[in-house]
PDB file of C-alpha atoms in Angstrom:
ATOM      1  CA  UNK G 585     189.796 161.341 155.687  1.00 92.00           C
ATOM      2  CA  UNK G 586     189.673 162.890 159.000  1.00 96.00           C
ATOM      3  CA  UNK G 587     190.667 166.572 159.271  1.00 97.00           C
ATOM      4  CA  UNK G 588     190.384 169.381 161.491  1.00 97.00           C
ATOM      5  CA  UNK G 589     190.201 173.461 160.661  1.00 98.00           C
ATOM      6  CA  UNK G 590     191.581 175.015 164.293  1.00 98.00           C
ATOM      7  CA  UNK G 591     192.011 178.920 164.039  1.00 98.00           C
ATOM      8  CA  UNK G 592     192.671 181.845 166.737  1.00 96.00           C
ATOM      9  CA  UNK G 593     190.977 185.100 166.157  1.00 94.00           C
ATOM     10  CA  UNK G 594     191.639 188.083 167.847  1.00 90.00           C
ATOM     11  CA  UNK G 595     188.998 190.726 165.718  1.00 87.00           C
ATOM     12  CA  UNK G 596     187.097 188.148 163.841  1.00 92.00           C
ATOM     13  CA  UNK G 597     189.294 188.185 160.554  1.00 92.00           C
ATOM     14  CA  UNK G 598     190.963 184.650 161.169  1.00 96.00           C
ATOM     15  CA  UNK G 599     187.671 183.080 161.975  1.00 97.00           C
ATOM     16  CA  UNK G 600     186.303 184.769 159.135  1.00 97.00           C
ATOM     17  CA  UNK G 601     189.447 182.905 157.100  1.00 98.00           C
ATOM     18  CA  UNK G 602     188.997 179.517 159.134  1.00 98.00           C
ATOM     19  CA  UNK G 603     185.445 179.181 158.433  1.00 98.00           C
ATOM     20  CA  UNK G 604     185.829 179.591 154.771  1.00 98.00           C
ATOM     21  CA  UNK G 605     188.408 177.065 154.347  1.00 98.00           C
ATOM     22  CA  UNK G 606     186.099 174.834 156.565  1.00 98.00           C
ATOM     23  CA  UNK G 607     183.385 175.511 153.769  1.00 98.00           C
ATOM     24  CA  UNK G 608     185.762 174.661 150.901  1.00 98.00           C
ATOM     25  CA  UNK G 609     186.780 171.044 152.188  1.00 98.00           C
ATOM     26  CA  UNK G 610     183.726 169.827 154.495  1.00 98.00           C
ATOM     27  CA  UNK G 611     183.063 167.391 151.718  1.00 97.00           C
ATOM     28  CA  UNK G 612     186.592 165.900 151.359  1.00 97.00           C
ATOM     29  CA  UNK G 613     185.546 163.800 154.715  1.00 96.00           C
ATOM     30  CA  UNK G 614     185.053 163.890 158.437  1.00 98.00           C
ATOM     31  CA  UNK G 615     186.761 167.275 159.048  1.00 98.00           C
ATOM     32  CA  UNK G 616     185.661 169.818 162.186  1.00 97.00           C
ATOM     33  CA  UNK G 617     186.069 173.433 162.845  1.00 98.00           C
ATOM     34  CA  UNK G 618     187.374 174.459 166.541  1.00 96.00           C
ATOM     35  CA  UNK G 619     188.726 177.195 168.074  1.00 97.00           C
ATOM     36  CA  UNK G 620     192.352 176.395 169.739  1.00 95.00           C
ATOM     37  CA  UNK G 621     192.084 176.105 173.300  1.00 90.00           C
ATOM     38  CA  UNK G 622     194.747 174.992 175.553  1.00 79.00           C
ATOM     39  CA  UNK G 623     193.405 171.247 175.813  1.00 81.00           C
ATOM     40  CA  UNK G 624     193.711 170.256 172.251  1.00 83.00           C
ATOM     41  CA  UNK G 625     194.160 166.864 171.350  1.00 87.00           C
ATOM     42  CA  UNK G 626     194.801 165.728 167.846  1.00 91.00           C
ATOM     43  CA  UNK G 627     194.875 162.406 168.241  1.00 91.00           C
ATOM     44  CA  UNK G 628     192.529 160.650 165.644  1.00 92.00           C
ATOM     45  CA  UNK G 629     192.856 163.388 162.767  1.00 95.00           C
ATOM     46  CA  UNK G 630     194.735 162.595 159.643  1.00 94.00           C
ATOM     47  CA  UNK G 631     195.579 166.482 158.745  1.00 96.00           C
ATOM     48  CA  UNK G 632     195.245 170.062 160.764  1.00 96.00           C
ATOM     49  CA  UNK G 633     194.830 172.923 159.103  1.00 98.00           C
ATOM     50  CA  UNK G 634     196.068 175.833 161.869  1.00 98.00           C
ATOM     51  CA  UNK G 635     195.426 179.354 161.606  1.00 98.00           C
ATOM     52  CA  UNK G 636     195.765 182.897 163.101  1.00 97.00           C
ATOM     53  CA  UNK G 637     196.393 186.384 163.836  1.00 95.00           C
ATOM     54  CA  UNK G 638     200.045 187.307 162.911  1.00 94.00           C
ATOM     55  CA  UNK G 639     202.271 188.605 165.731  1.00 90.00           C
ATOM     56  CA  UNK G 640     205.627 189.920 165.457  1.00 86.00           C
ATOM     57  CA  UNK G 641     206.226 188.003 162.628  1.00 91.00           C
ATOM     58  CA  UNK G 642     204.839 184.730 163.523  1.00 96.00           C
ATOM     59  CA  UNK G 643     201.817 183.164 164.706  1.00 97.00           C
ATOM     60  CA  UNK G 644     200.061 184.572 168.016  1.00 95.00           C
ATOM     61  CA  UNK G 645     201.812 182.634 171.075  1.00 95.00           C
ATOM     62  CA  UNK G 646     198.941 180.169 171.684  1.00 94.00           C
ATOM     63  CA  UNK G 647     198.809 179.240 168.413  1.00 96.00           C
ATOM     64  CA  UNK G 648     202.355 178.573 167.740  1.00 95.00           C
ATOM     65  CA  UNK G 649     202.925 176.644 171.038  1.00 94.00           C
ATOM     66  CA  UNK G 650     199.871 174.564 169.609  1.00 94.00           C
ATOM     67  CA  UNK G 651     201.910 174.164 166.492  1.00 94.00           C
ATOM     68  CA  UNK G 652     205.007 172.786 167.946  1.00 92.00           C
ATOM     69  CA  UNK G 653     203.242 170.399 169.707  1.00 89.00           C
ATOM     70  CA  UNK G 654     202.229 168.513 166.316  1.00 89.00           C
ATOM     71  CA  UNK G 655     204.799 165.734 165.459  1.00 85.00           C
ATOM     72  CA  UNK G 656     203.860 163.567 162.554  1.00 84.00           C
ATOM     73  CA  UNK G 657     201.379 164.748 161.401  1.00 88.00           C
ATOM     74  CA  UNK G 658     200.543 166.922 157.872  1.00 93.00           C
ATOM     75  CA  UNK G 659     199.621 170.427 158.861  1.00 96.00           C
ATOM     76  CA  UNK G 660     198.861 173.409 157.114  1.00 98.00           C
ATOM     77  CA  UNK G 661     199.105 177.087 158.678  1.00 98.00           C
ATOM     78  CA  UNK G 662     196.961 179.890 157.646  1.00 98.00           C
ATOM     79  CA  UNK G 663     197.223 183.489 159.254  1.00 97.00           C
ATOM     80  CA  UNK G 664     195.759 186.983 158.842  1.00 96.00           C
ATOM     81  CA  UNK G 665     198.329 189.945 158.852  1.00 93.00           C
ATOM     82  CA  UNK G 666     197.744 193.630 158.874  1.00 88.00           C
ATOM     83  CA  UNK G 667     199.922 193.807 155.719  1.00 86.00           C
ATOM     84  CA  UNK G 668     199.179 193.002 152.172  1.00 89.00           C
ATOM     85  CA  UNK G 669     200.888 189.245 151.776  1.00 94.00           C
ATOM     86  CA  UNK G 670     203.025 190.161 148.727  1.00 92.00           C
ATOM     87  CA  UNK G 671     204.109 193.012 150.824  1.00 89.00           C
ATOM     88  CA  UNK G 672     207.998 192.623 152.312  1.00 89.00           C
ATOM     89  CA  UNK G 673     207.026 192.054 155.652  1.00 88.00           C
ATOM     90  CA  UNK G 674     204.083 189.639 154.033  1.00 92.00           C
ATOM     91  CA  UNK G 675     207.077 187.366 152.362  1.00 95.00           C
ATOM     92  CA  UNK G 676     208.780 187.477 155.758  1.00 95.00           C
ATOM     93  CA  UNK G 677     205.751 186.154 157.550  1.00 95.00           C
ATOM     94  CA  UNK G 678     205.533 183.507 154.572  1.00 97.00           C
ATOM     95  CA  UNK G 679     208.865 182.206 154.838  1.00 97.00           C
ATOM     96  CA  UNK G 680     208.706 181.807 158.904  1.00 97.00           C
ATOM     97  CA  UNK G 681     205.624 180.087 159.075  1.00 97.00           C
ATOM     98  CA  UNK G 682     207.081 177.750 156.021  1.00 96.00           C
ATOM     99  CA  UNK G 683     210.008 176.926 158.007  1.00 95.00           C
ATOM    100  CA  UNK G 684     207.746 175.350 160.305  1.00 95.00           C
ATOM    101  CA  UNK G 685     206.510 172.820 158.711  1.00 94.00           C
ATOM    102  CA  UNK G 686     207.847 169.096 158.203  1.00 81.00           C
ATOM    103  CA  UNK G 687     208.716 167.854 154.903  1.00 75.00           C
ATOM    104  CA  UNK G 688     204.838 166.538 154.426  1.00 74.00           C
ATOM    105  CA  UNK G 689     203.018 169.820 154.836  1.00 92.00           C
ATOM    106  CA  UNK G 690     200.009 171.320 153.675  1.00 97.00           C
ATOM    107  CA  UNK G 691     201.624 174.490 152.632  1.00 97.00           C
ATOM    108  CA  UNK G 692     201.129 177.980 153.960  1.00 98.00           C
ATOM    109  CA  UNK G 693     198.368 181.169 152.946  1.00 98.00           C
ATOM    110  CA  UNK G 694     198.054 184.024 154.238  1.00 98.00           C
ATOM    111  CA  UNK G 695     195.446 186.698 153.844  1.00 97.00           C
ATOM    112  CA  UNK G 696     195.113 190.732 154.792  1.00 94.00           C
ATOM    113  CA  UNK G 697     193.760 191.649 157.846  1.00 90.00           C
ATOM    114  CA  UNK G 698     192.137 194.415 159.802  1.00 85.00           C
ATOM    115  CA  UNK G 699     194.520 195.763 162.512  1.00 82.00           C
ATOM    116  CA  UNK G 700     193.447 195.633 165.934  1.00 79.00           C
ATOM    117  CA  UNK G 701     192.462 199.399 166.722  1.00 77.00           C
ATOM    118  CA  UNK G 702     194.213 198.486 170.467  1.00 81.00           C
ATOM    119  CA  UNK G 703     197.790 197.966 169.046  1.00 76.00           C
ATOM    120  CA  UNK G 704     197.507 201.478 166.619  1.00 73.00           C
ATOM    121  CA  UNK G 705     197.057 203.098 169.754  1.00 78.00           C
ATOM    122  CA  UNK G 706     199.460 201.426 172.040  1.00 78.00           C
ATOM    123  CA  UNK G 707     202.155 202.116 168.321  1.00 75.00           C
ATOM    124  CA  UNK G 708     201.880 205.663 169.386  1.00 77.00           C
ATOM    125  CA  UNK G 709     202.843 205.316 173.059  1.00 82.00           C
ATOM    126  CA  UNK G 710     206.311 203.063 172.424  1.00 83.00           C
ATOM    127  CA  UNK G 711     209.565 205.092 173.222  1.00 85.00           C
ATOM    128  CA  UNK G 712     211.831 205.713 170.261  1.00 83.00           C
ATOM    129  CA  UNK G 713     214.596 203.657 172.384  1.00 83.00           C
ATOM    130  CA  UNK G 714     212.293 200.830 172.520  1.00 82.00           C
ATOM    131  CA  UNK G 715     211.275 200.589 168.704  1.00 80.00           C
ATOM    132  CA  UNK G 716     212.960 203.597 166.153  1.00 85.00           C
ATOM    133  CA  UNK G 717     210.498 206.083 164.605  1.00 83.00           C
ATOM    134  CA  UNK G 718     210.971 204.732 161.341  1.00 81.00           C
ATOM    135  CA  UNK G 719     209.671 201.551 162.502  1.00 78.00           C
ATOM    136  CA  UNK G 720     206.878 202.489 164.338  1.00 77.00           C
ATOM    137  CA  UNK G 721     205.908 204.712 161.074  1.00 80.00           C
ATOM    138  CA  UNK G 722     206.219 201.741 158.959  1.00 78.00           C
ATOM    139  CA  UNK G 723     203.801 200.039 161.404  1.00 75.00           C
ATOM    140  CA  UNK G 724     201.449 202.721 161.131  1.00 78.00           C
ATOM    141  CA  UNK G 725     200.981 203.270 157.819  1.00 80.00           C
ATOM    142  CA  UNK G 726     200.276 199.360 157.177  1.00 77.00           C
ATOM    143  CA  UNK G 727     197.532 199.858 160.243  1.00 76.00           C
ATOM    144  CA  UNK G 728     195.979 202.610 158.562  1.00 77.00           C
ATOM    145  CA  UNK G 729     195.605 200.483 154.942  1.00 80.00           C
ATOM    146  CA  UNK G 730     194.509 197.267 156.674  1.00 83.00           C
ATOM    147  CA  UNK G 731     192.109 195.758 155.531  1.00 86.00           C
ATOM    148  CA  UNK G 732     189.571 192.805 156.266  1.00 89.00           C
ATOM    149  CA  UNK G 733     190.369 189.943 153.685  1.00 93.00           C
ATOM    150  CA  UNK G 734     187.989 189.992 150.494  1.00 95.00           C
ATOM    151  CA  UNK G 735     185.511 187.106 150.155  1.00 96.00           C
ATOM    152  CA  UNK G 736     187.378 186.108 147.275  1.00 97.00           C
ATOM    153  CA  UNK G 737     190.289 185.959 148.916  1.00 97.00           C
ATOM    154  CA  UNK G 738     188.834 183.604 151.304  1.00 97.00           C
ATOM    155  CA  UNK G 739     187.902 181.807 148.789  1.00 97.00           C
ATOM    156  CA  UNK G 740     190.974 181.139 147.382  1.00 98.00           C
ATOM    157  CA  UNK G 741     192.204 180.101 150.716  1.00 98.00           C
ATOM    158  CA  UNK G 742     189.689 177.408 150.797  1.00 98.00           C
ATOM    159  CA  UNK G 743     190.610 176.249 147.009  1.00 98.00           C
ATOM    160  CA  UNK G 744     194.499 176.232 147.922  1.00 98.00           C
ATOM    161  CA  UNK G 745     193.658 173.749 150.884  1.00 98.00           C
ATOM    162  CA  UNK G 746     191.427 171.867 149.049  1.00 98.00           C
ATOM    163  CA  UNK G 747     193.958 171.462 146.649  1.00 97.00           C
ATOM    164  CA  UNK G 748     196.761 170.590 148.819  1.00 96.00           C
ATOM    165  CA  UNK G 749     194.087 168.024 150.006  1.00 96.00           C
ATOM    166  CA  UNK G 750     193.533 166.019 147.273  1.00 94.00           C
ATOM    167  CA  UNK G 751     197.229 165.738 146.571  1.00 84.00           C
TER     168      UNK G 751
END
């Protein structure tokens, strides 16, 4: 089996995620770790495994142009979020990154992540006709009680992939 672990990492958490699901399923086969840069080519691989930062919702634009470019073949998504993944907005980010995946996927896990201290202090800057209060409060408070992913949460990444591997 021939399978690749591709991730985007904007403070280190994803990367932090990628390279323990890497760990967990090196053995399953030929299977490489790679950051996502614009010439990717997956040609050759029987699986991807694509993570990264969350953004508005989704994965970071790079990312999820990378992701739309895969046709036939099984993928999995992973992603960091600045929100607990049981969380409301966590379940929201679950079900969109589902909903991109064909009928043979790998599944979908997400894990906390640290906020990047840029976008708490650009948060306080947005004009309440741009984004209400309540909203930018919301987005706040989840800043402030991010969190980097525990090693056992990695972990389990890497088990649920490994998992979804074997079939």
């Amino acid at each position: 089996m021939k399978g690749i672990v591709l991730y985007s990492s904007k403070t280190g958490n994803t990367e932090k995620m990628a390279k323990s699901i890497y760990d967990a399923i090196k053995d399953l086969g030929d299977i490489s770790l790679e950051k996502i840069n614009g010439q990717m080519n997956l040609e050759g691989y029987d699986f991807a495994l694509i993570g990264s930062w969350i953004d508005k919702g989704t994965l970071e634009k790079s990312t999820l142009t990378l992701v739309h470019k895969v046709k036939g073949k099984k993928i999995g998504l992973f992603g960091t979020l600045g929100a607990q993944p049981e969380s409301k907005h966590g379940q929201d980010v679950y079900h969109t990154l589902e909903s991109l995946l064909e009928e043979e996927s790998l599944g979908v896990y997400l894990c906390p992540g640290l906020v990047d201290p840029k976008l708490k202090e650009n948060l306080k800057r947005i004009p309440e006709h741009v984004l209400p209060k309540h909203i930018v409060d919301q987005m706040m408070e989840a800043s402030i009680t991010s969190r980097y992913a525990t090693d056992e949460e990695l972990e389990k990444a890497g088990k649920y992939f490994k998992e979804k591997l074997r079939g």
